[in-house]
mmCIF file of C-alpha atoms in Angstrom:
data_model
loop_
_atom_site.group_PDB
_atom_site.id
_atom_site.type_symbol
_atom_site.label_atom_id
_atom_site.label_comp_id
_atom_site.label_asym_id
_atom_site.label_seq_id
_atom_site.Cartn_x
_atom_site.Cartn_y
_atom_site.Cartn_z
ATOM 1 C CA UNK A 1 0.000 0.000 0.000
ATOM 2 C CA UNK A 2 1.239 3.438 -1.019
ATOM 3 C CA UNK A 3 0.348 6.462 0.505
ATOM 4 C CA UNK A 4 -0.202 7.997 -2.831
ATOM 5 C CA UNK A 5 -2.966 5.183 -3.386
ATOM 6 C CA UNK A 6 -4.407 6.948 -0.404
ATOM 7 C CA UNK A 7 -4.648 9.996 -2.170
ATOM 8 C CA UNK A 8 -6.372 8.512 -5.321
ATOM 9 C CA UNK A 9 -8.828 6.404 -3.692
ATOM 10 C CA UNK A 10 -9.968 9.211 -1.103
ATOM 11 C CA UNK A 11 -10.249 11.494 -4.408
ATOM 12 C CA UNK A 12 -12.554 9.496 -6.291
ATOM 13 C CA UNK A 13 -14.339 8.870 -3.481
ATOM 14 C CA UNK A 14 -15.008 11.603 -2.637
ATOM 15 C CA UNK A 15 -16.017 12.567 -6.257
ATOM 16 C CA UNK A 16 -17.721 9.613 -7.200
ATOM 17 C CA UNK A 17 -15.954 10.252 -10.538
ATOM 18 C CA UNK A 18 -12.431 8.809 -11.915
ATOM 19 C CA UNK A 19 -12.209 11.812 -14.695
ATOM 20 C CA UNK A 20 -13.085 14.417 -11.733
ATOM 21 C CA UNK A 21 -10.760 12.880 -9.521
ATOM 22 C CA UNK A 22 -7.857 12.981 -12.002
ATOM 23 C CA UNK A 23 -9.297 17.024 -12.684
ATOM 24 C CA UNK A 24 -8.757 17.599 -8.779
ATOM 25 C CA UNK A 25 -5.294 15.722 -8.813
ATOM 26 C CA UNK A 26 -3.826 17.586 -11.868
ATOM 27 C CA UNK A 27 -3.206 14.262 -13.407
ATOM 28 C CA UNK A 28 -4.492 11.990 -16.360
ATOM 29 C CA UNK A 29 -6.980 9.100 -15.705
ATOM 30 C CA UNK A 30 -5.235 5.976 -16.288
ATOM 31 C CA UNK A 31 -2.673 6.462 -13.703
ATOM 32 C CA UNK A 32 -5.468 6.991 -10.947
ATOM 33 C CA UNK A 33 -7.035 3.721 -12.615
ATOM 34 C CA UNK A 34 -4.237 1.624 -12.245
ATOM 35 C CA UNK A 35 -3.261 2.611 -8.485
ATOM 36 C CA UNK A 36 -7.290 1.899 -7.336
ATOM 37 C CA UNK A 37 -6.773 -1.493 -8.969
ATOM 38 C CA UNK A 38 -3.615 -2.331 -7.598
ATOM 39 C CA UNK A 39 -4.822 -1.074 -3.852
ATOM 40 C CA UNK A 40 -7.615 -3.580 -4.248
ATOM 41 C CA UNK A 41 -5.882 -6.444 -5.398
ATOM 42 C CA UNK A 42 -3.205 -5.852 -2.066
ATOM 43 C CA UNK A 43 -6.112 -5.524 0.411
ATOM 44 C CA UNK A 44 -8.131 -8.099 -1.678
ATOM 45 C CA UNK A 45 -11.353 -6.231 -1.962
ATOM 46 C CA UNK A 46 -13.423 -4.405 -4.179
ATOM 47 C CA UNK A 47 -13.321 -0.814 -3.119
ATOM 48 C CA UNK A 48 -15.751 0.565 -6.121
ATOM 49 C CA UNK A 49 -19.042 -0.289 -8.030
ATOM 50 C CA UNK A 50 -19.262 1.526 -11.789
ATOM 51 C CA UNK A 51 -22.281 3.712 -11.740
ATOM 52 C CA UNK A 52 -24.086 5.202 -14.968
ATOM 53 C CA UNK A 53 -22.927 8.591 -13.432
ATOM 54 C CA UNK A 54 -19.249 7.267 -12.445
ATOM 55 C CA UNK A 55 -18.530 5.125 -8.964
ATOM 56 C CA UNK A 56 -20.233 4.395 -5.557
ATOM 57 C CA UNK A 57 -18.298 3.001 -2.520
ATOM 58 C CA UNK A 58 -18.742 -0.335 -1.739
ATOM 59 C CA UNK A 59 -19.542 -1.606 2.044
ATOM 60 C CA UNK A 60 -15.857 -2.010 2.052
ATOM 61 C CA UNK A 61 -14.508 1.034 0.149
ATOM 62 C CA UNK A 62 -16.831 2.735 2.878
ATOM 63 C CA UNK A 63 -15.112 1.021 5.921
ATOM 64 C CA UNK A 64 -11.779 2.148 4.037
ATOM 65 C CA UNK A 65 -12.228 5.440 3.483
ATOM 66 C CA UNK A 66 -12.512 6.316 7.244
ATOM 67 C CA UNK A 67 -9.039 4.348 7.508
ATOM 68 C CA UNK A 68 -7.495 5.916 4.787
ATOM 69 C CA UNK A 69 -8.460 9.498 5.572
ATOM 70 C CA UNK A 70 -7.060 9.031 9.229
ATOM 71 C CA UNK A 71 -3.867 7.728 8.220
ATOM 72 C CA UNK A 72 -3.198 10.366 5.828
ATOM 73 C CA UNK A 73 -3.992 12.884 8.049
ATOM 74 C CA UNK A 74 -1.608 10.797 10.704
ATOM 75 C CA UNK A 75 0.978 11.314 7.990
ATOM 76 C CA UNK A 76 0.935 14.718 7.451
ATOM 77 C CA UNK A 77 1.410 15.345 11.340
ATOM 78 C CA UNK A 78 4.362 13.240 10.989
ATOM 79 C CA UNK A 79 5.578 14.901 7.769
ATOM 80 C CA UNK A 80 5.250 18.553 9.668
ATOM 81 C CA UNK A 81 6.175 17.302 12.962
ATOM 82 C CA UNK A 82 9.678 15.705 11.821
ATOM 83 C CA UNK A 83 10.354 19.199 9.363
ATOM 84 C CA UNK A 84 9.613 21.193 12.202
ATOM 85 C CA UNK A 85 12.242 18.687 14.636
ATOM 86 C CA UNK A 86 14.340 19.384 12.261
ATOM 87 C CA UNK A 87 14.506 22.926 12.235
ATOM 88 C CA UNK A 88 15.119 22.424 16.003
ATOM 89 C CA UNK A 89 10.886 24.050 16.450
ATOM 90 C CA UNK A 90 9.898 20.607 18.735
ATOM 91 C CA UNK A 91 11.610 18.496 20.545
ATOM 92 C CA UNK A 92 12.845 17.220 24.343
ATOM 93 C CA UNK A 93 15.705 19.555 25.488
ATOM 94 C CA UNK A 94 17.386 17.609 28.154
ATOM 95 C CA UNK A 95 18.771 19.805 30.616
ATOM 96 C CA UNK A 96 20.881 19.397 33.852
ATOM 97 C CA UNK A 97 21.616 22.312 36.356
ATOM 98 C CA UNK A 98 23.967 22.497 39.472
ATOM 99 C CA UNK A 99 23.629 25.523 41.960
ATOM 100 C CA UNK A 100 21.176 28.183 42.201
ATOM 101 C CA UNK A 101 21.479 29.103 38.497
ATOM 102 C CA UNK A 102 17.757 27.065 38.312
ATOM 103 C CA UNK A 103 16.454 30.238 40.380
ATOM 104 C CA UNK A 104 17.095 33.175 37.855
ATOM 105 C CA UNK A 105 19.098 32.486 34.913
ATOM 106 C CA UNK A 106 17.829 29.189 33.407
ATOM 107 C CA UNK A 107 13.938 31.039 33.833
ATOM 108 C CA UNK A 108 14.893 33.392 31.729
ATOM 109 C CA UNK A 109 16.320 31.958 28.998
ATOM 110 C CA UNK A 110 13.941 28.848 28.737
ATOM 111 C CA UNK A 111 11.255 31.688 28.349
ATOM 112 C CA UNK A 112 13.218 32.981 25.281
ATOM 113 C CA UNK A 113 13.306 29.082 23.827
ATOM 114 C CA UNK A 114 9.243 28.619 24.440
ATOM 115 C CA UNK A 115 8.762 32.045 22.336
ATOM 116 C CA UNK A 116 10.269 30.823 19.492
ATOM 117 C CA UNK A 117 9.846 27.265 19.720
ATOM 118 C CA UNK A 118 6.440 26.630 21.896
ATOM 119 C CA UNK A 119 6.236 22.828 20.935
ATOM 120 C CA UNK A 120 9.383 21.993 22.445
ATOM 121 C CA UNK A 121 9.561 19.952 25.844
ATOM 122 C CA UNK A 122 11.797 20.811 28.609
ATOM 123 C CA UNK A 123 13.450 18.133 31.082
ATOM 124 C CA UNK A 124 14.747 19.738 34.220
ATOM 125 C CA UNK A 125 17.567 17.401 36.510
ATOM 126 C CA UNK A 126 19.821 18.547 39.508
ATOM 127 C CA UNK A 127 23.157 16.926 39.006
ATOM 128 C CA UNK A 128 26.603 17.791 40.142
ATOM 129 C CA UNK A 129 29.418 19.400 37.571
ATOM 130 C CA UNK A 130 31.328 15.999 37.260
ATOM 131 C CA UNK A 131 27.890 14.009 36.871
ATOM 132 C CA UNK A 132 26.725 16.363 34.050
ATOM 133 C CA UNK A 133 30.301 15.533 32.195
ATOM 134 C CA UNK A 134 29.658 12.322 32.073
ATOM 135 C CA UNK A 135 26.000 12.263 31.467
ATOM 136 C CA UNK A 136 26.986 14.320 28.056
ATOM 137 C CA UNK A 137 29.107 11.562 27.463
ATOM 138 C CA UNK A 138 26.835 9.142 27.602
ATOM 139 C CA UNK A 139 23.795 11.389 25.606
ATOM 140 C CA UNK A 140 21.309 10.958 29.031
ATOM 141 C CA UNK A 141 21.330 15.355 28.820
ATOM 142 C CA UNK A 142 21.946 17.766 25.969
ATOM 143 C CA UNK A 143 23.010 20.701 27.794
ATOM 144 C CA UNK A 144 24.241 21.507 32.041
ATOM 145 C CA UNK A 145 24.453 24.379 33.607
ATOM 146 C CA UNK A 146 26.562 25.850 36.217
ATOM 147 C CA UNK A 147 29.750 27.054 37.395
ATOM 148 C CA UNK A 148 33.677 26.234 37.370
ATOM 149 C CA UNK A 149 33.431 23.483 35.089
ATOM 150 C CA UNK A 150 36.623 21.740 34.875
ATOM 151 C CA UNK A 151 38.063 20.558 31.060
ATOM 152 C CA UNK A 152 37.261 17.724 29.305
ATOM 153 C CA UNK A 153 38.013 17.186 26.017
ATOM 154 C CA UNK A 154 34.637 16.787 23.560
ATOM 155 C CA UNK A 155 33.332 19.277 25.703
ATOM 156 C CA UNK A 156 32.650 22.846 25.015
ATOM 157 C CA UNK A 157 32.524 25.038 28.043
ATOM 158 C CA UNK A 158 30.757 28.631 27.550
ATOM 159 C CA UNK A 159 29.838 31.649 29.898
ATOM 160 C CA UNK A 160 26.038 32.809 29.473
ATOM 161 C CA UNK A 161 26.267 35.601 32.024
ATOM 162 C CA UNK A 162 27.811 37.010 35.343
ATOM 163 C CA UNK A 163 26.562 37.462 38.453
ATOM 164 C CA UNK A 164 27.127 40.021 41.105
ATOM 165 C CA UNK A 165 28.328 38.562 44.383
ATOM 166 C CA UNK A 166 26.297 40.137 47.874
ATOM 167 C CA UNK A 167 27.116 39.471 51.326
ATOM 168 C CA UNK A 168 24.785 37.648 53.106
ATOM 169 C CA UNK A 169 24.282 38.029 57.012
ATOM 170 C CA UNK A 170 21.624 38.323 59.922
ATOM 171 C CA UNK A 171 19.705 41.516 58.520
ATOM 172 C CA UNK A 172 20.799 43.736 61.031
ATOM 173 C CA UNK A 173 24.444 42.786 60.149
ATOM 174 C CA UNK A 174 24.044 43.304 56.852
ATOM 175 C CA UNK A 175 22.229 46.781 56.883
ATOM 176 C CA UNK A 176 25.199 48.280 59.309
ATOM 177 C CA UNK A 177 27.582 47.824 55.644
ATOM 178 C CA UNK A 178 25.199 49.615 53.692
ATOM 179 C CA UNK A 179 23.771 49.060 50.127
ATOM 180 C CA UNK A 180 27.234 48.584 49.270
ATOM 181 C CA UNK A 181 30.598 47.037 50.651
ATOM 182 C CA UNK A 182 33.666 46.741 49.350
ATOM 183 C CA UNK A 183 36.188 43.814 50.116
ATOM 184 C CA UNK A 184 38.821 45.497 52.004
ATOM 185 C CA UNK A 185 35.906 45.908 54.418
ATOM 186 C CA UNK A 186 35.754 42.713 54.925
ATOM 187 C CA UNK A 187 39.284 41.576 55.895
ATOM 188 C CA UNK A 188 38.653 40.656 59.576
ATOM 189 C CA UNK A 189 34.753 39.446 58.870
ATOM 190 C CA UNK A 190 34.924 35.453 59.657
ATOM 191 C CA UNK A 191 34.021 33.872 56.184
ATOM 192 C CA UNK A 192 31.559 30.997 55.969
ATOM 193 C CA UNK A 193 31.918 29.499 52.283
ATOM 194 C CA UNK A 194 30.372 27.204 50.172
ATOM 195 C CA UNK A 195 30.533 24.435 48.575
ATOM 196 C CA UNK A 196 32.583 22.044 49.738
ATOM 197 C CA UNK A 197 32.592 19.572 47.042
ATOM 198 C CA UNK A 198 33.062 19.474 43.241
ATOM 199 C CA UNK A 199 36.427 21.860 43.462
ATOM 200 C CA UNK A 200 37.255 24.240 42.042
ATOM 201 C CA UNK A 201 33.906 25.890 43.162
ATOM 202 C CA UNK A 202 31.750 28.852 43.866
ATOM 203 C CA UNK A 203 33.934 29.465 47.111
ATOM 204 C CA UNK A 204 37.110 29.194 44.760
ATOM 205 C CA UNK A 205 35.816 32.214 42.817
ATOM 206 C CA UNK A 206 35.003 33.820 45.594
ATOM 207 C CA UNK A 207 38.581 33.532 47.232
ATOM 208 C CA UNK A 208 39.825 34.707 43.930
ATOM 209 C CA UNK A 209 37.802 37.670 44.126
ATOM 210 C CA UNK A 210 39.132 38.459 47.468
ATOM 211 C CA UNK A 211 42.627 38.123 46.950
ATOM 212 C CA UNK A 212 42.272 40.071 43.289
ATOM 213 C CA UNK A 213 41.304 42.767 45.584
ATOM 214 C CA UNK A 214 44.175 42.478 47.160
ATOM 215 C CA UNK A 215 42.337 41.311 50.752
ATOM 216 C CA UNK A 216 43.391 37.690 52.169
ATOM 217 C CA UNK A 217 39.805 36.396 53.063
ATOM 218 C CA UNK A 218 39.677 35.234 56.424
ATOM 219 C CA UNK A 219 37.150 32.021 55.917
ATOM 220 C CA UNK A 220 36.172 30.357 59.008
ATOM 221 C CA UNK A 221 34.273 27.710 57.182
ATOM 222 C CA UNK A 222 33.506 26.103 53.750
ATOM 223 C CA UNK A 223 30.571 24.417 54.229
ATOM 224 C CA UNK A 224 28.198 21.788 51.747
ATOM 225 C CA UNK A 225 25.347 24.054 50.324
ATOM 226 C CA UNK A 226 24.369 27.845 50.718
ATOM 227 C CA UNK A 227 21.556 26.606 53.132
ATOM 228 C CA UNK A 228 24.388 25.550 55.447
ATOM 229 C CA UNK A 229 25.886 28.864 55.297
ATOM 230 C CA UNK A 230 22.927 30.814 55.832
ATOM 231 C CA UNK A 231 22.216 29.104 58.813
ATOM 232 C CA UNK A 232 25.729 29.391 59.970
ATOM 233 C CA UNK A 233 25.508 33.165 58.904
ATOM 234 C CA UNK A 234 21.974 33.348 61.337
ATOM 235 C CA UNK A 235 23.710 31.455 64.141
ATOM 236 C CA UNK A 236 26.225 34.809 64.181
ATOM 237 C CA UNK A 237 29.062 32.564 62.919
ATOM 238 C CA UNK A 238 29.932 35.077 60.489
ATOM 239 C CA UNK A 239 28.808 36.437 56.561
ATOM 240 C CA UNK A 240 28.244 34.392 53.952
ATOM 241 C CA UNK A 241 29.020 35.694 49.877
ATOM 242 C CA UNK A 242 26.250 34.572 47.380
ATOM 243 C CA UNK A 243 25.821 35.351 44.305
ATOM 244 C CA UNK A 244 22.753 37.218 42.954
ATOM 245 C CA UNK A 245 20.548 34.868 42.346
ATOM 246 C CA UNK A 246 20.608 33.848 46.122
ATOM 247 C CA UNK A 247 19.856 37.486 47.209
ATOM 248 C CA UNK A 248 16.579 38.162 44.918
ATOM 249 C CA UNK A 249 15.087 35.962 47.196
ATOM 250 C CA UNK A 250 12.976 37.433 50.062
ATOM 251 C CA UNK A 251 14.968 35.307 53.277
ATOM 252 C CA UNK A 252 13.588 36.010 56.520
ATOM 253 C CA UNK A 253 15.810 37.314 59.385
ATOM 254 C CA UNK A 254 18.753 37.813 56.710
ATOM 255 C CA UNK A 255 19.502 40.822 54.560
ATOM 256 C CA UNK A 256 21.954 41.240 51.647
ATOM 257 C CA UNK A 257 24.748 43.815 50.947
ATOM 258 C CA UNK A 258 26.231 44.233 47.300
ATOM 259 C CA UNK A 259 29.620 43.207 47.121
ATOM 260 C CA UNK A 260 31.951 45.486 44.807
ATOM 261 C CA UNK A 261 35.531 45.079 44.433
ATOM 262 C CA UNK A 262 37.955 43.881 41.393
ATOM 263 C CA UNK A 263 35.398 41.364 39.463
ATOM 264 C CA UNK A 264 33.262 40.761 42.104
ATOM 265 C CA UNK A 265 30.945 39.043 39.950
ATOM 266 C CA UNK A 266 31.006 35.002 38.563
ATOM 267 C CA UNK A 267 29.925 33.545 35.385
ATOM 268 C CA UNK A 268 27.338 30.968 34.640
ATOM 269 C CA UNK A 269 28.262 28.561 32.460
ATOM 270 C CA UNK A 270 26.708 25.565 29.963
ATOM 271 C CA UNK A 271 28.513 22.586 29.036
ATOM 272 C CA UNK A 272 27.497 20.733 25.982
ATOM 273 C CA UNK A 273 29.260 18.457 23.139
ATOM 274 C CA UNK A 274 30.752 19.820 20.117
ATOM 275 C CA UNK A 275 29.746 16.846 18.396
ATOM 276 C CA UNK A 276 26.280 16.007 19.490
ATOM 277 C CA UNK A 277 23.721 19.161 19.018
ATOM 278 C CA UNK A 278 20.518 18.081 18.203
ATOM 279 C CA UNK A 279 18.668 20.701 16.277
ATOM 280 C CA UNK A 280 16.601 21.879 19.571
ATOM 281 C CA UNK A 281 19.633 22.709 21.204
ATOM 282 C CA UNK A 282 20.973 24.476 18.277
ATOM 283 C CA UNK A 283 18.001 26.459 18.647
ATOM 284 C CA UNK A 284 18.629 27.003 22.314
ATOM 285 C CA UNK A 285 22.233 27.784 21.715
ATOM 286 C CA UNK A 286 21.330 30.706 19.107
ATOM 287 C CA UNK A 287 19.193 32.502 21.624
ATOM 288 C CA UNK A 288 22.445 33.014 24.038
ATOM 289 C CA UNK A 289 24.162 35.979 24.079
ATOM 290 C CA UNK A 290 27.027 33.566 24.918
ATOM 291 C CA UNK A 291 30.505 33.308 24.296
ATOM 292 C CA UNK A 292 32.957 30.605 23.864
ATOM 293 C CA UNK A 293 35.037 30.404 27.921
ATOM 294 C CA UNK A 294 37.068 26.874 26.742
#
């Protein structure tokens, strides 16, 4: 059975005429003759009675026409559904995030994908820098995001923004610095850091940050998340540094001061393969202002 035997039989069908049929099709007679009779000989029955005034469905040319007219309407979704995958319109973009860029930055741009592309589906999984690597590697995601990513080859490391860095502290604490405070401010204020696995890390950056304004941070603690060092920073331990992301939230009992120093901001990053972009990432990729970091 050929699709274009579809076409024919649900023609004259729906004419009732072979010569109208082959008017509608922009095609001769005999072809549309020849395609009816081989589509009845390969389902093995008679799909038309000959009428003075042309053809009449038969009990089973009736049955088939309901058939035929859904599978050629089930082909055209798939012909339009597998263009528009192709041009990276629809699609599962497979995504895996580490860190609080899932608060702020990853909103924001899957906002921009769903404008241009509002077919496409979006899979969201929290999974650690090293895990991400190797789940690109294995073609479980399409696409991480994060921070500090360390190099592996096949894999294409790029910055997608910055974000300023705030002090976090009991909100008392934090309003006696002001809107703003600069690092040298800090250089006796006990530290509490974070994270303490997948070096180097956010606290990395922010040591780097410190010491670029020439100010040796004096860190009291690198703890596992920023929830530990918020509660640390509540308990009176000391300040914690976040980035942005962390401070639009609404915390209660803490406040946020802007940090500002030499680069006191850090990039967010995606990691994807340079040989594996499926034509929804593509898409993706083209609606970052992004720039090649590795």
């Amino acid at each position: 059975m050929e699709f274009r035997q579809l076409r024919y039989f649900i023609a004259v069908a729906e004419e009732g005429n072979i010569g109208a049929a082959a008017r509608r099709l922009h095609i001769s007679q005999p072809p549309i003759t020849r395609q009816i009779q081989a589509l009845e000989q390969d389902l093995g029955v008679v799909l038309f009675e000959r009428t003075h005034r042309g053809v009449e469905l038969t009990a089973a040319g009736t049955t088939f026409l309901e058939d035929a007219r859904r599978l050629l309407h089930v082909t055209e979704i798939s012909r339009v559904r597998s263009r528009a995958a192709s041009r990276g319109e629809i699609g599962e973009l497979r995504i895996a995030y580490f860190g609080t860029v899932v608060l702020h930055t990853l909103p924001l741009l899957l906002r921009q994908l769903l404008s241009v592309a509002p077919s496409a589906t979006v899979s969201l999984t929290q999974m650690s820098k090293n895990r991400q690597i190797e789940a690109l590697d294995a073609g479980t995601i399409d696409i991480g995001f994060g921070r500090f990513y360390p190099y592996q080859e096949g894999v294409v490391v790029r910055n997608v923004t910055n974000e300023r860095l705030f002090l976090g502290a009991q909100k008392s604490r934090a309003r006696s610095f002001g809107e703003q405070v600069h690092c040298s401010a800090l250089r006796n204020e006990p530290l509490i850091l974070f994270p303490r696995e997948g070096r180097p890390s956010f606290a990395d950056e922010v040591i780097g940050v410190f010491k670029n304004a020439r100010v040796e941070p004096k860190v009291v603690a690198i703890v596992e998340d920023v929830n530990a060092a918020m509660v640390l920073a509540l308990a009176g331990v000391g300040v914690t540094i976040v980035p942005e992301t962390v401070a639009m939230i609404s915390w209660p009992d803490f406040g946020f001061t802007e940090l500002v120093g030499s680069k006191a901001t850090v990039p967010v990053s995606c990691i994807y393969r340079h040989d594996h972009i499926a034509p929804i990432l593509k898409t993706f990729l083209n609606l970052l202002p992004i720039r090649e970091s590795q």
